[in-house]
Coordinates of C-alpha atoms (C1' of nucleotides) in Angstrom, one line a residue:
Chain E
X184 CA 132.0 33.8 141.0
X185 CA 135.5 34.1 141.1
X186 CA 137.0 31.4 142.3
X187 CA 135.2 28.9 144.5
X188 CA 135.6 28.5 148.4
X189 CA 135.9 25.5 150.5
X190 CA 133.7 23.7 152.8
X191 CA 130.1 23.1 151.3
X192 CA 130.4 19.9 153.5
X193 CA 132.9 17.7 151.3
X194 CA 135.6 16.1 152.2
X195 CA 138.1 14.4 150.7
X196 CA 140.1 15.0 147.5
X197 CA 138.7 18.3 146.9
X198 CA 141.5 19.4 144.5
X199 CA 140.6 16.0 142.0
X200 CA 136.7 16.3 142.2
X201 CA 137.1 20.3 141.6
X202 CA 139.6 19.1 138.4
X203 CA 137.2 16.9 137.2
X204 CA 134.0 19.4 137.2
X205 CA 136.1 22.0 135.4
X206 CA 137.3 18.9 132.7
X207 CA 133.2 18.5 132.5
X208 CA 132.2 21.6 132.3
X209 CA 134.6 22.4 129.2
X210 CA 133.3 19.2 127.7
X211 CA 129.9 20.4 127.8
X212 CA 131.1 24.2 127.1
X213 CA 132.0 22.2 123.6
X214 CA 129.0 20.0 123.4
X215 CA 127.0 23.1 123.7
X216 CA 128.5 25.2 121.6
X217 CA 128.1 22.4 118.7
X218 CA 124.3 22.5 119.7
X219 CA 124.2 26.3 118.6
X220 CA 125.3 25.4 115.5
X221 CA 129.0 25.5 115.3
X222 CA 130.9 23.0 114.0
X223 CA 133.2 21.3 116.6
X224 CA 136.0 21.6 114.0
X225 CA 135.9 25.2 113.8
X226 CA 135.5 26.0 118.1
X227 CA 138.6 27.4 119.3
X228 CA 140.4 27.0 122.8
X229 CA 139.6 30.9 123.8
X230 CA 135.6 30.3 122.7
X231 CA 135.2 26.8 124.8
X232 CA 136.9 28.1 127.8
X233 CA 134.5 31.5 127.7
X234 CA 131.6 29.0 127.5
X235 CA 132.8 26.9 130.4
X236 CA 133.5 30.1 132.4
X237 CA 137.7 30.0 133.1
X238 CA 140.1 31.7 131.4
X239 CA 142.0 30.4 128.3
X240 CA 145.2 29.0 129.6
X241 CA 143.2 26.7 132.1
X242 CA 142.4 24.6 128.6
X243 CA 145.8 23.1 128.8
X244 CA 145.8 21.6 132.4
X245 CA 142.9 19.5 130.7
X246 CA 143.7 18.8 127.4
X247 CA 146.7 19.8 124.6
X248 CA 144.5 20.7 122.1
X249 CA 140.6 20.8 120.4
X250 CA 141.1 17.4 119.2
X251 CA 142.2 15.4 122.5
X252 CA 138.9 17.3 124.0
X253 CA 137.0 15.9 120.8
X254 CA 138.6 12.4 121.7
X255 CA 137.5 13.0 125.3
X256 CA 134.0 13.3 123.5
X257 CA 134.0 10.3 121.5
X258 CA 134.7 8.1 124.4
X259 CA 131.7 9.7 126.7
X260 CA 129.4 9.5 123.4
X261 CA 130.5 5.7 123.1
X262 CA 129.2 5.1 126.7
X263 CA 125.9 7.2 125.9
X264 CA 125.3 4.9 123.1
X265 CA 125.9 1.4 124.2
X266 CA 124.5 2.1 127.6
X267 CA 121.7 3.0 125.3
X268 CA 122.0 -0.4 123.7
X269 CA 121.7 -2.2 127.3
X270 CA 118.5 -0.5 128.0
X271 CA 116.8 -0.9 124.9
X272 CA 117.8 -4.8 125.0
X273 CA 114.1 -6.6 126.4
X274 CA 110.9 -7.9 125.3
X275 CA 109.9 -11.0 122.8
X276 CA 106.7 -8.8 120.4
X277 CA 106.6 -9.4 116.9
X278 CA 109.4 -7.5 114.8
X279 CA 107.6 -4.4 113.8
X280 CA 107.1 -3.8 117.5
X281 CA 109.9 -4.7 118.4
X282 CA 111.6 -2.1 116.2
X283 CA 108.9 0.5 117.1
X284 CA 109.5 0.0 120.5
X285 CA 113.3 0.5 120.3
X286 CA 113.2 3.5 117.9
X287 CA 111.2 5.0 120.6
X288 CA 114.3 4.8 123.2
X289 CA 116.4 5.5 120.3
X290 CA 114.5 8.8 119.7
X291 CA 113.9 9.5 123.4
X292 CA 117.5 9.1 124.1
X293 CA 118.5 11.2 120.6
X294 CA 116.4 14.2 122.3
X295 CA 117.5 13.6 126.2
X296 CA 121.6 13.1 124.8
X297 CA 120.8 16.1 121.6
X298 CA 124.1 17.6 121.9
X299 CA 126.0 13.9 122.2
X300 CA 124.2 12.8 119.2
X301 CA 124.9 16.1 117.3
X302 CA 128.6 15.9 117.9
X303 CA 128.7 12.0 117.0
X304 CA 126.3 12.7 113.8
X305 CA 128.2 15.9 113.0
X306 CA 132.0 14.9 113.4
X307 CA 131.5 11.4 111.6
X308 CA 132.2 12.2 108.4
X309 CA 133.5 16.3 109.1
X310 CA 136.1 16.5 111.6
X311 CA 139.4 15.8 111.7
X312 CA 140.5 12.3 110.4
X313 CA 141.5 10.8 114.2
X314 CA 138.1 12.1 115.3
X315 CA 136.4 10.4 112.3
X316 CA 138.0 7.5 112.8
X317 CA 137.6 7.1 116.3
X318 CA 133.7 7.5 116.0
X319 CA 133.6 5.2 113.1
X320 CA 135.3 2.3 115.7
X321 CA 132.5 3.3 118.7
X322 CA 130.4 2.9 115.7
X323 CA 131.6 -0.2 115.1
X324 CA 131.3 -1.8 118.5
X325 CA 127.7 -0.4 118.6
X326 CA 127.6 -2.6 115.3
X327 CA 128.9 -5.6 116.8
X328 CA 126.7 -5.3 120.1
X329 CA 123.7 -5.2 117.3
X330 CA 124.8 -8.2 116.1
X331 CA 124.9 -10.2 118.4
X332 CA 121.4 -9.2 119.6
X333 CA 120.2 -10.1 115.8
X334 CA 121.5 -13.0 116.1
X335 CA 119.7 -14.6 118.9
X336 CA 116.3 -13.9 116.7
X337 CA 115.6 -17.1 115.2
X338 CA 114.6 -16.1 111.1
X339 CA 118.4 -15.1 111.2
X340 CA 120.4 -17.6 113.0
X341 CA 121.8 -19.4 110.5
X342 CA 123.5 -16.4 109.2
X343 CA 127.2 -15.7 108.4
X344 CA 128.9 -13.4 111.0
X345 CA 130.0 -11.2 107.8
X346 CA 126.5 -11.0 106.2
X347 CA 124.9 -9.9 109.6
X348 CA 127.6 -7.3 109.9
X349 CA 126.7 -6.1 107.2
X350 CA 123.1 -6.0 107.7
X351 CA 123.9 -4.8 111.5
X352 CA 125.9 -1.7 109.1
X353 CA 123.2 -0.9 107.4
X354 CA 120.8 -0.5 110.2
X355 CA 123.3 1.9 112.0
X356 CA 124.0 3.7 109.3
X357 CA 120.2 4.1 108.6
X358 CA 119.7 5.4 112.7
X359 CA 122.4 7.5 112.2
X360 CA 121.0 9.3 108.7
X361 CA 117.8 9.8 110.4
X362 CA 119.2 11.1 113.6
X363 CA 121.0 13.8 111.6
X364 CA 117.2 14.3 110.5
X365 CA 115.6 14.1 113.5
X366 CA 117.7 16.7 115.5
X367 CA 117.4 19.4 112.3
X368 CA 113.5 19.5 113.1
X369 CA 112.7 23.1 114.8
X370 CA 110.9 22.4 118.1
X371 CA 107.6 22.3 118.3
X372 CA 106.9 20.2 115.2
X373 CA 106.1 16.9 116.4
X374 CA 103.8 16.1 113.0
X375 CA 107.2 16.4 111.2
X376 CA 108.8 14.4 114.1
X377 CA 106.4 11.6 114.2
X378 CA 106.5 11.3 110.3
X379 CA 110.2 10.9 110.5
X380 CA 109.8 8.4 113.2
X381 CA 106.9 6.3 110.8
X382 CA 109.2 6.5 108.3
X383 CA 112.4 5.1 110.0
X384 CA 110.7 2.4 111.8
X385 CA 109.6 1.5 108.0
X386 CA 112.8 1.5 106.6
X387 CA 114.0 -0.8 109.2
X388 CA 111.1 -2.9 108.8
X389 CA 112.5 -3.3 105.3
X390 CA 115.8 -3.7 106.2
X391 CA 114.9 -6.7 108.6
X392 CA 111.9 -8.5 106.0
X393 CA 114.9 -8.1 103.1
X394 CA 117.8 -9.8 105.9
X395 CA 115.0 -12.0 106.3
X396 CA 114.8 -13.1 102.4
X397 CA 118.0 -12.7 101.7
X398 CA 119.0 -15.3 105.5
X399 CA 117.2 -18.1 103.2
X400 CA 119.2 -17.7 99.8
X401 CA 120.6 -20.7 99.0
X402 CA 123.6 -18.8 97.2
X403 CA 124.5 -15.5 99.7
X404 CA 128.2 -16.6 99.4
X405 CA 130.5 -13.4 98.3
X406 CA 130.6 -13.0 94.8
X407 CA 133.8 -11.7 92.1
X408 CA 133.7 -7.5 92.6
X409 CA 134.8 -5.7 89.5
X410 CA 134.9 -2.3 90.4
X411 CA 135.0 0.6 87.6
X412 CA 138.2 3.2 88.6
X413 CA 139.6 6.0 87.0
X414 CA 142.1 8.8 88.0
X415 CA 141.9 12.5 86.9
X416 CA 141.3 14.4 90.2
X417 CA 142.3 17.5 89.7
X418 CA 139.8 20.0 88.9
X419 CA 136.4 19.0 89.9
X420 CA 134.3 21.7 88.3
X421 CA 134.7 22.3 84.5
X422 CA 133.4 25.2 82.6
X423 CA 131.1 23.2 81.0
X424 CA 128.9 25.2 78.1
X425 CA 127.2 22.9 76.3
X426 CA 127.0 22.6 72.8
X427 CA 128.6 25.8 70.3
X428 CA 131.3 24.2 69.3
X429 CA 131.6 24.4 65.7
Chain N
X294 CA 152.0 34.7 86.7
X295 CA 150.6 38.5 87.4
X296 CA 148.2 39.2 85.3
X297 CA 146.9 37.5 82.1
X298 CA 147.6 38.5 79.0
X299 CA 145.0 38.8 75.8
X300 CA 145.3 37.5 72.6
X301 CA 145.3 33.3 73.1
X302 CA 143.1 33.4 69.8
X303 CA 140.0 33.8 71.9
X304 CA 137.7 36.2 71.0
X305 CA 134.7 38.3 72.3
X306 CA 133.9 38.7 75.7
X307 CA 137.2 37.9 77.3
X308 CA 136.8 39.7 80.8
X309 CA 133.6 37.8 81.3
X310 CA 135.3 34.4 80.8
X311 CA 137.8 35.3 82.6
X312 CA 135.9 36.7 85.6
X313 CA 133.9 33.2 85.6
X314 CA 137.0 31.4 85.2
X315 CA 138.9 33.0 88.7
X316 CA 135.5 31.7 90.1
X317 CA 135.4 28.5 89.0
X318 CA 139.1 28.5 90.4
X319 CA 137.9 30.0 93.9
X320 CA 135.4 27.1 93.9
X321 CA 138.2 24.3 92.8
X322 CA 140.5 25.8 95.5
X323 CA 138.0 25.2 98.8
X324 CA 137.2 21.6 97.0
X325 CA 141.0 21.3 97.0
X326 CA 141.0 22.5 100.3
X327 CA 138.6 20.0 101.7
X328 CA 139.8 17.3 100.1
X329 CA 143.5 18.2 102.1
X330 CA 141.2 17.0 105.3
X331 CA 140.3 20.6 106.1
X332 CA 136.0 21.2 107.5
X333 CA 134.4 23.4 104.4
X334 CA 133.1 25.6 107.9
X335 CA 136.5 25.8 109.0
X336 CA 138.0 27.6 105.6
X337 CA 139.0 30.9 105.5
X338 CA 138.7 33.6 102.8
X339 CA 142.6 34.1 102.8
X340 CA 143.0 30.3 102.7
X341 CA 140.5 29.7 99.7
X342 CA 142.1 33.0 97.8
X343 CA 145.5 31.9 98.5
X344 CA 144.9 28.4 97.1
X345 CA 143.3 29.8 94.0
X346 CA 146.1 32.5 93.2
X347 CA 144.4 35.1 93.4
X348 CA 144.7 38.3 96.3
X349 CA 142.1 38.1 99.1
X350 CA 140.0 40.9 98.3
X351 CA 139.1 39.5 94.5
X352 CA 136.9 37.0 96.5
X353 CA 134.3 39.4 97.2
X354 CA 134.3 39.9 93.3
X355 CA 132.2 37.2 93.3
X356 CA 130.5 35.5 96.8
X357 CA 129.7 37.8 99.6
X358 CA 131.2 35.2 102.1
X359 CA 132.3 31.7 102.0
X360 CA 129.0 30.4 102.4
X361 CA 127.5 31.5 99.2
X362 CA 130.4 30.2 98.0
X363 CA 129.8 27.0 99.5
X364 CA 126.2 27.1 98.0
X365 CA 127.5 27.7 94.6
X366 CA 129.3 24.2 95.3
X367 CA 126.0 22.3 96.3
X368 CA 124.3 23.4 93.1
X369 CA 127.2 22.2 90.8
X370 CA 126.9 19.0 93.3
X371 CA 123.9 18.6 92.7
X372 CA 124.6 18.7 88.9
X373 CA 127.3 15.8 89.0
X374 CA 124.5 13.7 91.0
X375 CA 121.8 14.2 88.3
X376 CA 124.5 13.5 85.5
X377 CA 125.5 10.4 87.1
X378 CA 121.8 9.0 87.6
X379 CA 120.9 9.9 84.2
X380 CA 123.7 7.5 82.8
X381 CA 123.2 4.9 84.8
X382 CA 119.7 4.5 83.8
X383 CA 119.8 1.9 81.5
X384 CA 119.6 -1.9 80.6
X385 CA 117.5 -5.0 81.3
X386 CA 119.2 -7.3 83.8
X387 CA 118.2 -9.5 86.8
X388 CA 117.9 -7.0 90.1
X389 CA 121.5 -7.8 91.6
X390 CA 123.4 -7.2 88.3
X391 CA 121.5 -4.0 87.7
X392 CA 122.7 -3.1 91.2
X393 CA 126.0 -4.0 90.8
X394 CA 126.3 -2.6 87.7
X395 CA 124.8 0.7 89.5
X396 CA 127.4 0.8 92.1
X397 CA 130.1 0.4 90.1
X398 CA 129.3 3.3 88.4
X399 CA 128.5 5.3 91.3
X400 CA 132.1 4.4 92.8
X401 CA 133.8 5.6 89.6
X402 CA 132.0 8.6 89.8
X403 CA 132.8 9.0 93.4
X404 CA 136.6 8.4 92.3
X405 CA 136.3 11.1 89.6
X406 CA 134.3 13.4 91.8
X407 CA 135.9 12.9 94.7
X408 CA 136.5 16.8 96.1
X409 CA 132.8 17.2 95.5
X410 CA 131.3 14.0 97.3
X411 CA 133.9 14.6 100.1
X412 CA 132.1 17.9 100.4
X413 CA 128.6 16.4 100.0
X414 CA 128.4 14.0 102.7
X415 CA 130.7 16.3 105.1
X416 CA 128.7 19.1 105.1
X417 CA 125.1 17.3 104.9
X418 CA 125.0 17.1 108.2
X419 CA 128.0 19.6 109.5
X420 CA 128.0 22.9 107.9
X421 CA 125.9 25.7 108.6
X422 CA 122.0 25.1 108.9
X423 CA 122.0 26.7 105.8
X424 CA 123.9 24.7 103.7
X425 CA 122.7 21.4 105.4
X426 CA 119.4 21.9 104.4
X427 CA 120.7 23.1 100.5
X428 CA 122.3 19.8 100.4
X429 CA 119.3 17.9 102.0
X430 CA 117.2 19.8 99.0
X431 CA 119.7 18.8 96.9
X432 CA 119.5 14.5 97.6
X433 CA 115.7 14.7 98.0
X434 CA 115.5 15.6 94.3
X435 CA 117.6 12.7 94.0
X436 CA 115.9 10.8 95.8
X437 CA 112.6 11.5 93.9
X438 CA 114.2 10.4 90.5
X439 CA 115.2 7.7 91.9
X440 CA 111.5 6.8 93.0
X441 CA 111.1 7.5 89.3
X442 CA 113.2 4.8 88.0
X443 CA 112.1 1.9 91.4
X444 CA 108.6 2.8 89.6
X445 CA 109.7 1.1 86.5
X446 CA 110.2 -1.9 87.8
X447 CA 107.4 -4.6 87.8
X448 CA 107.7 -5.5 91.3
X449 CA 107.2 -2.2 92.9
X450 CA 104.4 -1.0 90.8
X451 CA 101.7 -1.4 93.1
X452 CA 103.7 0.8 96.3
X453 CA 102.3 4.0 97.2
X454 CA 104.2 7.0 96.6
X455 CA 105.7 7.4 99.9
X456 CA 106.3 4.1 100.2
X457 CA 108.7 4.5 97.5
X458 CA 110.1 7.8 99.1
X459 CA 110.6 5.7 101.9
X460 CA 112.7 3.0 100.0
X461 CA 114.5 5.7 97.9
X462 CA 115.5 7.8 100.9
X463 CA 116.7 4.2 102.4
X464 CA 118.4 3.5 99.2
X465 CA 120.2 7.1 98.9
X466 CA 121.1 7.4 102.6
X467 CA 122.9 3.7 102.3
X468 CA 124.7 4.9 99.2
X469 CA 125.9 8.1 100.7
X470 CA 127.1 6.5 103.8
X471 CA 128.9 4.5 102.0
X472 CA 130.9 6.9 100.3
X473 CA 132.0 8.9 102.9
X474 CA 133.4 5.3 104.4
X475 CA 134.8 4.8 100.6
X476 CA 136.4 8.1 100.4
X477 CA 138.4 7.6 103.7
X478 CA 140.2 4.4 102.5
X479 CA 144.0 5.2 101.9
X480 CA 144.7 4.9 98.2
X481 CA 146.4 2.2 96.9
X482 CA 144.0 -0.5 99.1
X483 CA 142.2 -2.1 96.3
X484 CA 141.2 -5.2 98.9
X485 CA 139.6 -3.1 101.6
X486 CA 137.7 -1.1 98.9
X487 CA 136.3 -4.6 97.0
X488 CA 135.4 -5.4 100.5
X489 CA 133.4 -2.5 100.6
X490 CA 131.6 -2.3 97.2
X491 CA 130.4 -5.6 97.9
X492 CA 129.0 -5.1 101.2
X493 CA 127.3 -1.7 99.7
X494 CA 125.8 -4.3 96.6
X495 CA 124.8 -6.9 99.2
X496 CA 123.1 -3.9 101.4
X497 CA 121.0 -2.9 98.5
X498 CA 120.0 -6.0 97.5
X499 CA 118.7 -6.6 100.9
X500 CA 117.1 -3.1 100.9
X501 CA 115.4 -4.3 97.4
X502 CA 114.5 -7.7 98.8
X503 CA 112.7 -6.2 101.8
X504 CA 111.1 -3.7 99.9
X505 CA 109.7 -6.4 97.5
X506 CA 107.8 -8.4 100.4
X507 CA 106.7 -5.0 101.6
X508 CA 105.3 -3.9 98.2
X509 CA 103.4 -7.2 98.8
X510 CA 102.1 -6.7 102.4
X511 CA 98.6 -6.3 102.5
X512 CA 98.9 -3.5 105.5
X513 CA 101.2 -1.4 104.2
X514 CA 99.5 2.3 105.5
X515 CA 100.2 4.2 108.3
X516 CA 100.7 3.4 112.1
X517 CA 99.4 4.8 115.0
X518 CA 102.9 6.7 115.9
X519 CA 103.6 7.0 119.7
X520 CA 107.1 8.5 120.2
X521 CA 108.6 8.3 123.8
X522 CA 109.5 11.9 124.2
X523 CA 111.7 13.8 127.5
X524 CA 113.2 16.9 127.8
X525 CA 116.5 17.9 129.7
X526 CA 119.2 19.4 127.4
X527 CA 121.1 21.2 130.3
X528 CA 124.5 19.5 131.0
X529 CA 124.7 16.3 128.6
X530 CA 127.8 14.9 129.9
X531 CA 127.8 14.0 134.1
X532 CA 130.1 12.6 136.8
X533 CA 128.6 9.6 137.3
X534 CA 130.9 7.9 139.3
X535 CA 128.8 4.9 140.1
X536 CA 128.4 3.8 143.7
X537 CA 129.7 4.9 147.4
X538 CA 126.9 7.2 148.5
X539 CA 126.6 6.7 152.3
Chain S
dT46 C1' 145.7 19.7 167.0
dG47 C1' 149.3 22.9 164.9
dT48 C1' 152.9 24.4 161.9
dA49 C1' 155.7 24.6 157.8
dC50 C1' 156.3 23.4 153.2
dA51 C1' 154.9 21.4 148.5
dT52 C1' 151.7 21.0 145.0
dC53 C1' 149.2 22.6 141.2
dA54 C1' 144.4 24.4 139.1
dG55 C1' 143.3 28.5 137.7
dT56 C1' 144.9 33.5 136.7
dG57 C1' 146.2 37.5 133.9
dA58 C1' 149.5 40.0 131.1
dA59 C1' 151.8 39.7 127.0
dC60 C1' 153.4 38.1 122.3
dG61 C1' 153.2 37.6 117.4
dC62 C1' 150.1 36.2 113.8
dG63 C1' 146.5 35.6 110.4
dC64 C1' 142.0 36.8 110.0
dG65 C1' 137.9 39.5 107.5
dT66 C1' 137.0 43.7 105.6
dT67 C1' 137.6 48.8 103.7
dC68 C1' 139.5 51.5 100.5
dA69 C1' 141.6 53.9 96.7
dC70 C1' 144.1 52.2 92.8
dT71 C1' 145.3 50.3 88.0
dG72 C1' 145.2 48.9 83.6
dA73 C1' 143.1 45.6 80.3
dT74 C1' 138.7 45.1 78.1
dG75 C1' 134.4 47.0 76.3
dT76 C1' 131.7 50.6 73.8
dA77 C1' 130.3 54.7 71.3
dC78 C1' 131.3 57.6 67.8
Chain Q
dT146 C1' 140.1 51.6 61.2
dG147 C1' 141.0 55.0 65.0
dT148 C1' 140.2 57.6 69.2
dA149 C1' 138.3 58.9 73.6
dC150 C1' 135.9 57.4 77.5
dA151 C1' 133.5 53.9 80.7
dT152 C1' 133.7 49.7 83.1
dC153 C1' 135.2 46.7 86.5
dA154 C1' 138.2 42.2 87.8
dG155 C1' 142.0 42.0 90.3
dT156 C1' 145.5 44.7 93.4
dG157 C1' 147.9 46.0 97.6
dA158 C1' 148.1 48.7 101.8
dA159 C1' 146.0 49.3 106.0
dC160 C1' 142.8 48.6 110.0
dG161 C1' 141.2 46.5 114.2
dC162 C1' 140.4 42.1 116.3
dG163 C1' 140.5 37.5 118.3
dC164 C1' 143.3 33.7 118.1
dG165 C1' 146.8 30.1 120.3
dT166 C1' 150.4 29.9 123.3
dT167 C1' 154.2 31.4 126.8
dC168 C1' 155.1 32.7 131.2
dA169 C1' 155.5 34.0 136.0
dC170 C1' 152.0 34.3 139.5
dT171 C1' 148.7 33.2 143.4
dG172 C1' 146.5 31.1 146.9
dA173 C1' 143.6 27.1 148.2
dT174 C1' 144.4 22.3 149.0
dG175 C1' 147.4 18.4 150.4
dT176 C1' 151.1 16.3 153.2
dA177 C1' 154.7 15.5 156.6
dC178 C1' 156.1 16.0 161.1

DNA sequence: TGTACATCAGTGAACGCGCGTTCACTGATGTAC
DNA sequence: TGTACATCAGTGAACGCGCGTTCACTGATGTAC
């Protein structure tokens, strides 16, 4: 328990390998404690380190703070997901299948990599703004991966890069919305679970029939954006009793 | 600064005004708060009292802890959503106009409301279980007047109900992740934003192209759902170091 | 192979600090007569 | 209108607690000869 003895048969660099296990295992102690519902924002250094089973002021031979750990996260999540990506690549069936078929890794690999995905899903738009924005740019890359796979189907090949970004955007976004779904079912509900599944594999099924339409528009060029703005951010709730005002 | 004095020319019940008003405050303050960057889970009832003037133990005046507090804030959310849908229902024009005309509404409200839509799609999927699923309550009701208004449109008439769900929940989900890109764009970078409006329009319109050629699919029911399923939670993150085993 | 020294991952005590929560209070506002 | 009492939103002191961080340490592992 306390602390652990040589010789189980390795050799080697002992010292490293032991360093790494203990970098793991506080990686986990954080990707676990995420899974039990805390937001990775709010875990302190004394809580992970009780999880990971050292004491406190081990944290710092690992990392300076929550966030360089959260990096640390990213990056590993970022690997989950295009190795992801790289396995789910196969196969010439007709699109709906094809989209069936790789929601069903996506969802496999959502429930085998729950914690990963919970952190990614979680952090994205919550955590601190470096976390944020380094998951939005593995986000990204998982984008551009997607993209390139789009394009070598042949309904979209004559396709701007830009306009299969942005349909490549929308399709993460919408495996990302429904993953946050997906891993807020309670166990033991797959009739839930598969509706969810029907329902994204739909959506997608949209998504592509619309890229589809929208692939043969003569006139998909950009067009002039006026947006509406206005200022006044200050207070955002207003005591706002309707009518009796005489 | 200490205490408030009577006698502004209001009359009648002055403590109860002024009891809702120090709430309304506490509710600005954590708003404020998030909006400084800081996770809604992560506030404290010191910081949030602190912001809002007023001494720590007059918070319990009025939530029991922060996360009725952050309840209260979902409801008057969800207030500002159905405000903004119910004005932007209107007019006559050809799909992508009404859409852009949609979005640029939505993005001034997003400007206006910004605390509150920072707090929205933060805490939809990272705040406590309770809270998730208040906001997810809250966007489904959106969602369904939303269906309500795709109903109204020729093209769509003949979908089933939750094929519509479907679309709106596809619609909604784009829309939100969009914001909580929009949101994170420094100030003052009118370019990058334009950018994005137009690739939210250009999303939409694909979403509403696809769902027009699904609205005409003759199969449009239910599949036969097989989800590839696998268990093994335990450590999510391993030393794979790939290679050299003798 | 054996010895002597260097390295450094993990330890444990100690610190000052801000936290959530309790409690008795105060004094302006509300109400009854 | 005036008086006497009740209510209760906000106060301020006090508490015990866990936090992040510092520091000197220990003893297994690594290295040089």
């Amino acid at each position: 328990m306390s602390r652990p003895k040589a010789g189980h048969g390795e050799e080697g660099q002992v010292r490293a390998q032991r360093k790494e296990m203990t970098r793991l295992n506080l990686m986990n102690a954080a990707l676990s404690l995420v899974g039990q519902g805390n937001s990775f924002t709010a875990l302190g250094i004394r809580e992970i380190t009780r999880e990971a089973g050292v004491v406190p002021t081990a944290f710092y031979r690992h990392f300076r703070n929550t966030d360089e750990l959260g990096l640390a996260l990213v990056e590993t999540a970022g690997l989950t997901l295009r190795r992801m990506l790289r396995e789910a690549r196969q196969s010439g069936l007709p699109t709906e299948d094809i989209i069936r078929l790789s929601i069903s890794t996506y969802v496999s690999y959502l429930r085998q990599n729950q914690l990963v995905f919970r952190f990614i899903t979680t952090e994205r738009s919550g955590g601190s703004r470096i976390l944020r924005l380094a998951i939005r740019n593995e986000i990204n890359h998982f984008v551009n991966e997607l993209v390139m796979d789009i394009r070598s189907v042949a309904v979209y090949n004559n396709m701007s890069t830009q306009s299969l970004q942005m349909v490549g955007d929308l399709v993460v976004s919408t495996m990302m919305s429904a993953a946050s779904d997906i891993l807020d079912i309670l166990p033991g509900q797959p009739l839930v679970e598969n509706e969810m599944i029907e329902r994204l594999v739909s959506q997608l099924v949209v998504v592509f029939l619309g890229a589809s339409v929208w692939s043969e528009r003569p006139d998909k060029g950009a067009k002039s954006g006026k947006s509406a703005d206005a200022e006044g951010t200050e207070s955002q709730i207003q005591n706002d009793r309707q009518g009796d005002t005489a």
